[in-house]
């Protein structure tokens, strides 16, 4: 296992860069993405670069698939579990307005309000825990989303 692989799975292509730490050689591959299962595209790119998972030490993965799905509003029905007090942040953010100070246009949130649930927890601006995550709240929220 001497290879480091960087792979970017996009909506159209999967790009791969392979660095062999032993030989200090670099190989690249570009293959069609496989939306039905992204792993197939990654495996195809590895094959195209002339390697297998057995030789890979590290994989660094990136993707634009999720970002594109959100921007194009082509996502499955999903729920959101968020910090108490932040349930409506998706609707309140400026990104939902066609114009920064405009009050007209479509304000439809990508996740319906009834599928956005809150749990008790809090971290500060430095990432320090102010209030521990209430795991009972999480379990209850998951059950509620599964029943929805």
Backbone as ProteinMPNN parsed JSONL, in Angstrom:
{"seq_chain_A": "XXXXXXXXXXXXXXXXXXXXXXXXXXXXXXXXXXXXXXXXXXXXXXXXXXXXXXXXXXXXXXXXXXXXXXXXXXXXXXXXXXXXXXXXXXXXXXXXXXXXXXXXXXXXXXXXXXXXXXXXXXXXXXXXXXXXXXXXXXXXXXXXXXXX", "coords_chain_A": {"N_chain_A": [[0.846, -1.18, 0.0], [1.086, 1.784, -1.182], [0.073, 3.989, -2.36], [-1.422, 7.189, -2.807], [-4.533, 8.554, -3.235], [-6.499, 10.951, -4.844], [-9.789, 11.823, -5.356], [-12.46, 13.11, -7.243], [-15.798, 13.237, -7.399], [-18.044, 14.06, -9.726], [-21.067, 15.346, -11.265], [-21.033, 14.585, -13.923], [-18.455, 13.579, -14.617], [-15.934, 11.505, -13.057], [-13.019, 12.278, -11.533], [-9.628, 11.384, -11.035], [-6.596, 11.416, -9.239], [-3.538, 9.894, -8.793], [-0.924, 9.218, -6.617], [2.076, 7.61, -6.295], [3.896, 6.708, -3.6], [6.231, 5.277, -3.446], [7.444, 5.119, -6.025], [7.239, 7.71, -6.754], [5.634, 8.536, -8.816], [2.991, 9.919, -10.832], [-0.363, 9.452, -11.728], [-3.239, 10.007, -13.738], [-6.808, 9.892, -14.083], [-9.895, 9.911, -15.833], [-13.211, 9.3, -15.82], [-16.585, 8.395, -16.792], [-19.099, 9.482, -14.503], [-21.091, 7.605, -12.166], [-24.156, 7.826, -11.428], [-26.037, 6.123, -10.216], [-24.622, 4.675, -8.355], [-22.054, 5.954, -6.767], [-19.651, 4.763, -6.067], [-19.051, 2.91, -8.038], [-18.073, 4.455, -10.172], [-15.756, 5.473, -8.984], [-14.291, 3.112, -8.579], [-13.973, 2.367, -11.239], [-12.365, 4.466, -12.125], [-10.067, 3.998, -10.608], [-9.293, 1.564, -11.747], [-8.816, 2.451, -14.357], [-6.586, 3.996, -13.878], [-4.813, 2.061, -13.418], [-4.667, 0.612, -11.001], [-5.635, -0.937, -7.844], [-7.82, -1.154, -4.967], [-6.364, -2.497, -3.047], [-3.777, -1.559, -3.221], [-3.888, 0.996, -2.311], [-3.146, 3.471, -0.004], [-4.206, 5.818, 1.133], [-7.225, 7.632, 0.657], [-8.486, 10.579, -0.654], [-11.367, 12.304, -0.778], [-13.702, 14.116, -2.708], [-16.681, 15.85, -3.65], [-19.098, 17.212, -5.901], [-21.615, 16.52, -6.222], [-23.645, 16.503, -4.223], [-23.87, 19.252, -3.637], [-24.668, 20.225, -6.164], [-27.132, 18.883, -6.405], [-28.582, 20.102, -4.35], [-28.576, 22.809, -5.209], [-29.947, 22.563, -7.621], [-32.271, 21.655, -6.694], [-32.899, 18.931, -6.642], [-33.351, 16.746, -4.805], [-33.915, 13.984, -2.594], [-36.705, 13.38, -0.411], [-35.995, 14.722, 2.619], [-35.03, 15.013, 6.089], [-34.154, 17.368, 8.681], [-32.15, 17.683, 11.452], [-31.496, 19.909, 13.912], [-29.782, 22.41, 15.934], [-31.506, 23.649, 18.779], [-33.529, 26.453, 18.263], [-32.63, 27.071, 15.762], [-34.178, 26.149, 13.721], [-35.458, 27.453, 11.594], [-33.462, 28.596, 10.086], [-32.699, 28.044, 7.455], [-34.691, 29.223, 5.935], [-34.495, 31.851, 6.699], [-32.024, 32.762, 5.901], [-30.059, 34.775, 3.628], [-29.708, 33.589, 1.164], [-32.084, 32.569, 0.179], [-33.462, 34.549, -1.01], [-34.358, 36.13, -4.046], [-33.217, 38.615, -4.64], [-30.887, 40.473, -2.697], [-32.168, 42.368, -0.888], [-34.744, 42.084, -1.522], [-38.275, 41.581, -1.289], [-39.972, 40.012, -2.617], [-40.739, 37.111, -4.574], [-39.787, 33.605, -4.787], [-39.794, 31.874, -1.807], [-39.618, 29.321, -1.004], [-38.577, 26.78, 1.052], [-35.993, 24.328, 0.913], [-36.22, 22.109, 2.529], [-39.117, 21.02, 4.002], [-40.844, 22.715, 6.683], [-42.023, 21.073, 8.638], [-40.374, 18.908, 8.62], [-38.069, 19.701, 9.776], [-36.399, 19.523, 12.64], [-35.7, 20.239, 16.115], [-33.033, 19.952, 18.508], [-31.786, 19.902, 21.864], [-28.771, 21.422, 22.46], [-25.592, 23.071, 22.362], [-22.94, 24.925, 20.954], [-20.135, 27.122, 21.22], [-18.633, 29.988, 19.496], [-16.042, 29.144, 19.214], [-16.184, 26.483, 19.004], [-16.452, 25.172, 21.36], [-18.174, 23.195, 23.742], [-21.169, 24.314, 25.029], [-23.617, 23.517, 25.918], [-24.315, 20.2, 26.457], [-25.083, 17.73, 23.964], [-28.37, 16.601, 23.832], [-29.154, 13.459, 23.896], [-31.519, 12.025, 24.07], [-33.348, 13.76, 22.932], [-32.426, 13.643, 20.307], [-32.922, 10.945, 19.605], [-35.734, 10.967, 19.798], [-36.363, 12.847, 17.802], [-35.385, 11.535, 15.505], [-37.072, 9.278, 15.468], [-39.517, 10.599, 15.062], [-39.088, 11.727, 12.515], [-38.792, 9.402, 10.989], [-41.353, 8.409, 11.141], [-42.729, 10.249, 9.69]], "CA_chain_A": [[0.0, 0.0, 0.0], [1.994, 2.931, -1.308], [-0.531, 5.006, -3.22], [-2.354, 8.18, -2.275], [-5.491, 8.828, -4.304], [-7.467, 12.028, -4.718], [-10.871, 11.559, -6.305], [-13.552, 14.085, -7.256], [-16.966, 12.681, -8.076], [-18.938, 15.104, -10.213], [-22.301, 14.878, -11.876], [-20.757, 14.029, -15.246], [-17.214, 12.802, -14.619], [-15.177, 11.223, -11.844], [-11.602, 12.541, -11.795], [-8.763, 10.748, -10.05], [-5.151, 11.626, -9.289], [-2.889, 8.87, -7.987], [0.5, 9.439, -6.367], [2.735, 6.439, -5.716], [4.954, 7.221, -2.725], [7.462, 4.519, -3.686], [8.057, 5.493, -7.309], [7.001, 9.146, -6.915], [4.958, 8.763, -10.098], [1.625, 10.431, -10.772], [-1.25, 9.024, -12.808], [-4.564, 10.622, -13.672], [-7.867, 9.172, -14.792], [-11.184, 10.6, -15.939], [-14.199, 8.329, -16.296], [-17.951, 8.868, -16.549], [-19.655, 9.229, -13.172], [-22.156, 6.6, -12.117], [-25.104, 8.362, -10.452], [-26.755, 5.079, -9.478], [-23.751, 4.287, -7.246], [-20.807, 6.684, -6.998], [-18.503, 3.871, -5.87], [-18.713, 2.268, -9.314], [-17.233, 5.394, -10.907], [-14.455, 5.523, -8.316], [-13.595, 1.855, -8.89], [-13.611, 2.442, -12.652], [-11.232, 5.395, -12.226], [-8.9, 3.278, -10.09], [-8.907, 0.604, -12.787], [-8.268, 3.225, -15.469], [-5.252, 4.448, -13.462], [-3.964, 0.878, -13.308], [-4.464, 0.187, -9.616], [-6.79, -1.482, -7.122], [-7.898, -0.683, -3.582], [-5.333, -3.167, -2.248], [-2.538, -0.781, -3.294], [-4.154, 2.371, -1.884], [-2.896, 3.785, 1.4], [-5.101, 6.901, 1.544], [-8.107, 8.23, -0.353], [-9.025, 11.903, -0.34], [-12.579, 12.308, -1.598], [-14.49, 15.337, -2.81], [-17.784, 15.693, -4.598], [-20.011, 18.332, -6.123], [-22.93, 15.924, -6.479], [-24.607, 16.978, -3.229], [-24.065, 20.686, -3.864], [-25.482, 20.376, -7.374], [-28.494, 18.422, -6.111], [-29.228, 21.15, -3.559], [-28.789, 23.988, -6.047], [-30.947, 22.24, -8.638], [-33.444, 21.165, -5.954], [-33.149, 17.552, -7.067], [-32.993, 15.877, -3.689], [-34.979, 13.157, -2.041], [-37.349, 13.945, 0.768], [-35.062, 14.58, 3.736], [-35.293, 15.746, 7.311], [-33.01, 18.074, 9.247], [-32.12, 17.805, 12.911], [-30.606, 21.046, 14.137], [-29.733, 23.008, 17.26], [-32.704, 24.374, 19.184], [-33.474, 27.863, 17.912], [-32.122, 27.239, 14.4], [-35.062, 25.404, 12.822], [-35.854, 28.238, 10.423], [-32.31, 29.305, 9.522], [-32.669, 27.871, 5.999], [-35.607, 30.201, 5.338], [-34.103, 33.21, 7.069], [-30.769, 33.119, 5.24], [-30.185, 35.606, 2.425], [-29.646, 32.787, -0.055], [-33.414, 32.219, -0.309], [-34.065, 35.707, -1.662], [-33.859, 36.383, -5.402], [-32.372, 39.805, -4.532], [-30.521, 40.582, -1.284], [-33.122, 43.11, -0.068], [-36.058, 41.921, -2.132], [-39.302, 40.937, -0.481], [-40.836, 39.236, -3.494], [-40.072, 35.955, -5.162], [-40.037, 32.318, -4.161], [-39.076, 31.647, -0.562], [-39.852, 27.931, -0.634], [-37.393, 26.153, 1.625], [-35.705, 23.028, 0.316], [-36.717, 21.099, 3.471], [-40.343, 21.538, 4.614], [-40.696, 23.036, 8.109], [-42.409, 19.943, 9.492], [-39.279, 17.93, 8.609], [-36.908, 20.327, 10.421], [-36.624, 19.343, 14.071], [-34.663, 20.817, 16.964], [-32.567, 19.23, 19.69], [-31.052, 20.749, 22.796], [-27.306, 21.387, 22.461], [-25.063, 24.375, 21.948], [-21.493, 25.145, 20.946], [-19.846, 28.544, 21.022], [-17.943, 30.321, 18.245], [-14.756, 28.444, 19.175], [-16.449, 25.05, 18.939], [-16.523, 24.621, 22.716], [-19.529, 22.785, 24.124], [-21.818, 25.134, 26.041], [-24.639, 22.6, 26.432], [-24.143, 18.863, 25.879], [-26.146, 17.216, 23.107], [-29.367, 15.794, 24.517], [-29.334, 12.3, 23.029], [-32.938, 11.649, 24.076], [-33.958, 14.623, 21.914], [-32.031, 13.123, 18.992], [-33.701, 9.713, 19.359], [-37.128, 11.359, 19.575], [-36.431, 13.503, 16.489], [-35.212, 10.496, 14.481], [-38.328, 8.516, 15.426], [-40.537, 11.462, 14.463], [-38.815, 11.826, 11.079], [-39.07, 8.103, 10.368], [-42.809, 8.253, 11.086], [-43.286, 11.275, 8.784]], "C_chain_A": [[0.887, 1.237, 0.0], [1.368, 4.094, -2.055], [-1.486, 5.915, -2.451], [-3.232, 8.605, -3.441], [-6.358, 10.015, -3.918], [-8.534, 11.807, -5.766], [-11.967, 12.602, -6.128], [-14.687, 13.501, -8.071], [-17.89, 13.83, -8.439], [-20.183, 14.504, -10.821], [-22.084, 14.207, -13.213], [-19.532, 13.121, -15.247], [-16.688, 12.575, -13.208], [-13.705, 11.359, -12.21], [-10.758, 11.96, -10.667], [-7.31, 11.123, -10.31], [-4.536, 10.627, -8.319], [-1.413, 9.213, -7.849], [1.061, 8.202, -5.693], [3.932, 6.926, -4.912], [6.278, 6.494, -2.925], [8.19, 4.995, -4.937], [7.996, 6.988, -7.58], [6.393, 9.472, -8.274], [3.524, 9.222, -9.85], [0.861, 9.903, -11.978], [-2.576, 9.741, -12.629], [-5.549, 9.768, -14.458], [-9.124, 10.019, -14.779], [-12.147, 9.602, -16.558], [-15.591, 8.912, -16.084], [-18.385, 8.554, -15.115], [-20.798, 8.242, -13.278], [-23.163, 7.015, -11.05], [-25.829, 7.293, -9.627], [-25.945, 4.574, -8.283], [-22.378, 4.909, -7.507], [-19.573, 5.796, -6.876], [-18.086, 3.2, -7.173], [-17.792, 3.158, -10.148], [-15.836, 5.488, -10.314], [-13.649, 4.268, -8.648], [-13.141, 1.838, -10.35], [-12.403, 3.36, -12.858], [-9.953, 4.749, -11.701], [-8.372, 2.297, -11.131], [-8.244, 1.321, -13.964], [-6.851, 3.727, -15.162], [-4.301, 3.269, -13.25], [-3.699, 0.414, -11.894], [-5.74, -0.427, -9.051], [-6.752, -0.95, -5.697], [-6.809, -1.304, -2.703], [-4.031, -2.375, -2.203], [-2.673, 0.626, -2.709], [-3.975, 2.515, -0.375], [-3.928, 4.783, 1.928], [-5.95, 7.344, 0.364], [-8.592, 9.567, 0.178], [-10.172, 12.116, -1.312], [-13.252, 13.674, -1.561], [-15.61, 15.102, -3.803], [-18.575, 16.981, -4.717], [-21.437, 17.827, -6.296], [-23.974, 16.465, -5.508], [-24.909, 18.459, -3.424], [-24.954, 20.927, -5.075], [-26.927, 19.97, -7.124], [-29.251, 19.476, -5.309], [-29.547, 22.37, -4.416], [-29.89, 23.764, -7.078], [-32.257, 21.745, -8.025], [-33.875, 19.781, -6.43], [-32.718, 16.602, -5.96], [-34.195, 15.047, -3.283], [-35.615, 13.899, -0.882], [-36.434, 13.667, 1.96], [-35.558, 15.365, 4.937], [-34.009, 16.399, 7.795], [-33.172, 18.119, 10.757], [-31.068, 18.853, 13.222], [-30.682, 21.525, 15.583], [-31.021, 23.779, 17.546], [-32.52, 25.869, 18.908], [-33.027, 28.126, 16.483], [-32.982, 26.528, 13.352], [-35.328, 26.151, 11.519], [-34.693, 28.939, 9.726], [-32.228, 29.152, 8.0], [-33.576, 28.88, 5.298], [-35.164, 31.635, 5.598], [-32.844, 33.678, 6.364], [-30.998, 33.906, 3.965], [-30.246, 34.787, 1.146], [-31.021, 32.454, -0.62], [-34.076, 33.37, -1.046], [-33.487, 35.894, -3.057], [-32.925, 37.59, -5.452], [-32.087, 40.015, -3.046], [-31.536, 41.3, -0.395], [-34.538, 43.007, -0.616], [-37.027, 41.201, -1.211], [-40.285, 40.162, -1.35], [-40.033, 38.085, -4.074], [-40.391, 34.694, -4.389], [-39.161, 32.152, -2.923], [-39.255, 30.209, -0.088], [-38.55, 27.291, -0.163], [-37.223, 24.746, 1.056], [-36.147, 21.868, 1.219], [-37.953, 21.675, 4.144], [-40.186, 21.704, 6.135], [-41.018, 21.851, 9.007], [-41.342, 18.84, 9.528], [-37.976, 18.518, 9.155], [-37.163, 20.322, 11.922], [-35.425, 19.838, 14.871], [-34.294, 19.877, 18.108], [-31.791, 20.2, 20.571], [-29.565, 20.425, 22.73], [-26.839, 22.765, 22.052], [-23.541, 24.335, 21.986], [-21.263, 26.634, 20.719], [-19.031, 28.747, 19.742], [-16.576, 29.655, 18.116], [-14.933, 26.929, 19.102], [-16.506, 24.378, 20.3], [-17.975, 24.312, 23.071], [-20.024, 23.668, 25.26], [-22.902, 24.3, 26.721], [-24.483, 21.272, 25.702], [-25.345, 18.495, 25.016], [-27.073, 16.335, 23.927], [-29.725, 14.619, 23.607], [-30.777, 11.812, 22.996], [-33.703, 12.485, 23.051], [-33.659, 14.096, 20.512], [-32.842, 11.879, 18.657], [-35.156, 10.043, 19.031], [-37.291, 11.989, 18.191], [-36.302, 12.482, 15.361], [-36.495, 9.681, 14.347], [-39.426, 9.318, 14.735], [-40.331, 11.575, 12.952], [-39.122, 10.514, 10.367], [-40.567, 7.852, 10.227], [-43.45, 9.212, 10.09], [-43.407, 10.765, 7.366]], "O_chain_A": [[1.372, 1.675, 1.043], [2.044, 5.079, -2.353], [-2.24, 5.478, -1.581], [-2.733, 8.972, -4.505], [-6.887, 10.078, -2.808], [-8.22, 11.623, -6.942], [-12.352, 12.933, -5.006], [-14.56, 13.292, -9.278], [-18.45, 14.492, -7.565], [-20.328, 13.283, -10.881], [-22.869, 13.343, -13.603], [-19.565, 12.026, -15.808], [-16.961, 13.35, -12.292], [-13.203, 10.65, -13.083], [-11.128, 12.036, -9.495], [-6.855, 11.143, -11.453], [-4.959, 10.524, -7.167], [-0.732, 9.467, -8.842], [0.576, 7.791, -4.639], [4.873, 7.49, -5.47], [7.336, 7.038, -2.607], [9.396, 5.242, -4.913], [8.621, 7.482, -8.519], [6.611, 10.555, -8.816], [2.932, 8.95, -8.806], [1.366, 9.904, -13.1], [-2.986, 10.043, -11.509], [-5.176, 9.027, -15.368], [-9.381, 10.754, -13.825], [-11.935, 9.12, -17.671], [-15.76, 9.829, -15.281], [-18.073, 7.489, -14.583], [-21.395, 8.066, -14.34], [-23.045, 6.607, -9.894], [-26.191, 7.534, -8.475], [-26.52, 4.097, -7.304], [-21.632, 4.441, -8.367], [-18.557, 6.056, -7.521], [-16.901, 2.947, -7.39], [-16.842, 2.67, -10.76], [-14.848, 5.573, -11.044], [-12.462, 4.354, -8.962], [-12.053, 1.352, -10.66], [-11.525, 3.066, -13.669], [-8.881, 4.929, -12.278], [-7.168, 2.209, -11.368], [-7.239, 0.855, -14.499], [-6.023, 3.867, -16.063], [-3.125, 3.461, -12.94], [-2.627, -0.119, -11.606], [-6.785, -0.433, -9.702], [-5.757, -0.361, -5.275], [-6.382, -0.696, -1.722], [-3.262, -2.503, -1.25], [-1.689, 1.361, -2.621], [-4.571, 1.782, 0.415], [-4.457, 4.619, 3.027], [-5.477, 7.425, -0.769], [-9.05, 9.671, 1.315], [-9.974, 12.11, -2.527], [-13.353, 14.302, -0.507], [-15.5, 14.256, -4.691], [-18.705, 17.741, -3.757], [-22.36, 18.617, -6.494], [-25.068, 16.845, -5.924], [-26.068, 18.872, -3.382], [-25.881, 21.735, -5.023], [-27.848, 20.645, -7.584], [-30.431, 19.717, -5.561], [-30.655, 22.902, -4.358], [-30.67, 24.67, -7.371], [-33.221, 21.454, -8.734], [-35.063, 19.505, -6.596], [-31.837, 15.764, -6.15], [-35.339, 15.378, -3.595], [-35.108, 14.927, -0.433], [-36.137, 12.512, 2.267], [-36.393, 16.261, 4.816], [-32.914, 16.029, 7.373], [-34.207, 18.543, 11.271], [-29.903, 18.715, 12.85], [-31.542, 21.093, 16.351], [-31.555, 24.469, 16.678], [-31.505, 26.465, 19.268], [-33.039, 29.271, 16.031], [-32.544, 26.333, 12.218], [-35.412, 25.535, 10.456], [-34.915, 29.789, 8.864], [-31.731, 30.053, 7.324], [-33.267, 29.339, 4.198], [-35.435, 32.529, 4.796], [-32.621, 34.882, 6.243], [-32.015, 33.728, 3.295], [-30.785, 35.253, 0.142], [-31.124, 32.089, -1.791], [-35.137, 33.193, -1.644], [-32.271, 35.827, -3.242], [-31.957, 37.596, -6.212], [-32.958, 39.76, -2.215], [-31.747, 40.885, 0.744], [-35.424, 43.761, -0.213], [-36.637, 40.318, -0.448], [-41.32, 39.706, -0.863], [-38.802, 38.095, -4.062], [-41.178, 34.718, -3.443], [-37.938, 32.276, -2.992], [-39.066, 29.912, 1.091], [-37.554, 27.266, -0.887], [-38.203, 24.065, 0.758], [-36.418, 20.771, 0.731], [-37.864, 22.716, 4.796], [-39.484, 20.929, 6.784], [-40.359, 21.646, 10.027], [-41.403, 17.944, 10.369], [-36.911, 17.916, 9.018], [-38.039, 21.034, 12.414], [-34.294, 19.856, 14.384], [-35.123, 19.114, 18.605], [-31.219, 21.18, 20.095], [-29.161, 19.279, 22.925], [-27.597, 23.539, 21.466], [-22.936, 23.792, 22.91], [-22.085, 27.318, 20.109], [-18.772, 27.799, 19.002], [-16.014, 29.608, 17.022], [-13.955, 26.182, 19.135], [-16.598, 23.153, 20.387], [-18.884, 25.074, 22.741], [-19.392, 23.765, 26.312], [-23.082, 24.366, 27.937], [-24.516, 21.225, 24.473], [-26.475, 18.894, 25.299], [-26.622, 15.432, 24.633], [-30.503, 14.767, 22.664], [-31.212, 11.243, 21.995], [-34.602, 11.979, 22.379], [-34.528, 14.101, 19.64], [-33.386, 11.765, 17.559], [-35.739, 9.476, 18.108], [-38.257, 11.694, 17.487], [-37.03, 12.556, 14.371], [-36.953, 9.423, 13.234], [-40.176, 8.781, 13.92], [-41.297, 11.523, 12.192], [-39.656, 10.52, 9.258], [-41.0, 7.164, 9.302], [-44.595, 9.009, 9.688], [-43.854, 11.496, 6.483]]}, "name": "protein", "num_of_chains": 1, "seq": "XXXXXXXXXXXXXXXXXXXXXXXXXXXXXXXXXXXXXXXXXXXXXXXXXXXXXXXXXXXXXXXXXXXXXXXXXXXXXXXXXXXXXXXXXXXXXXXXXXXXXXXXXXXXXXXXXXXXXXXXXXXXXXXXXXXXXXXXXXXXXXXXXXXX"}
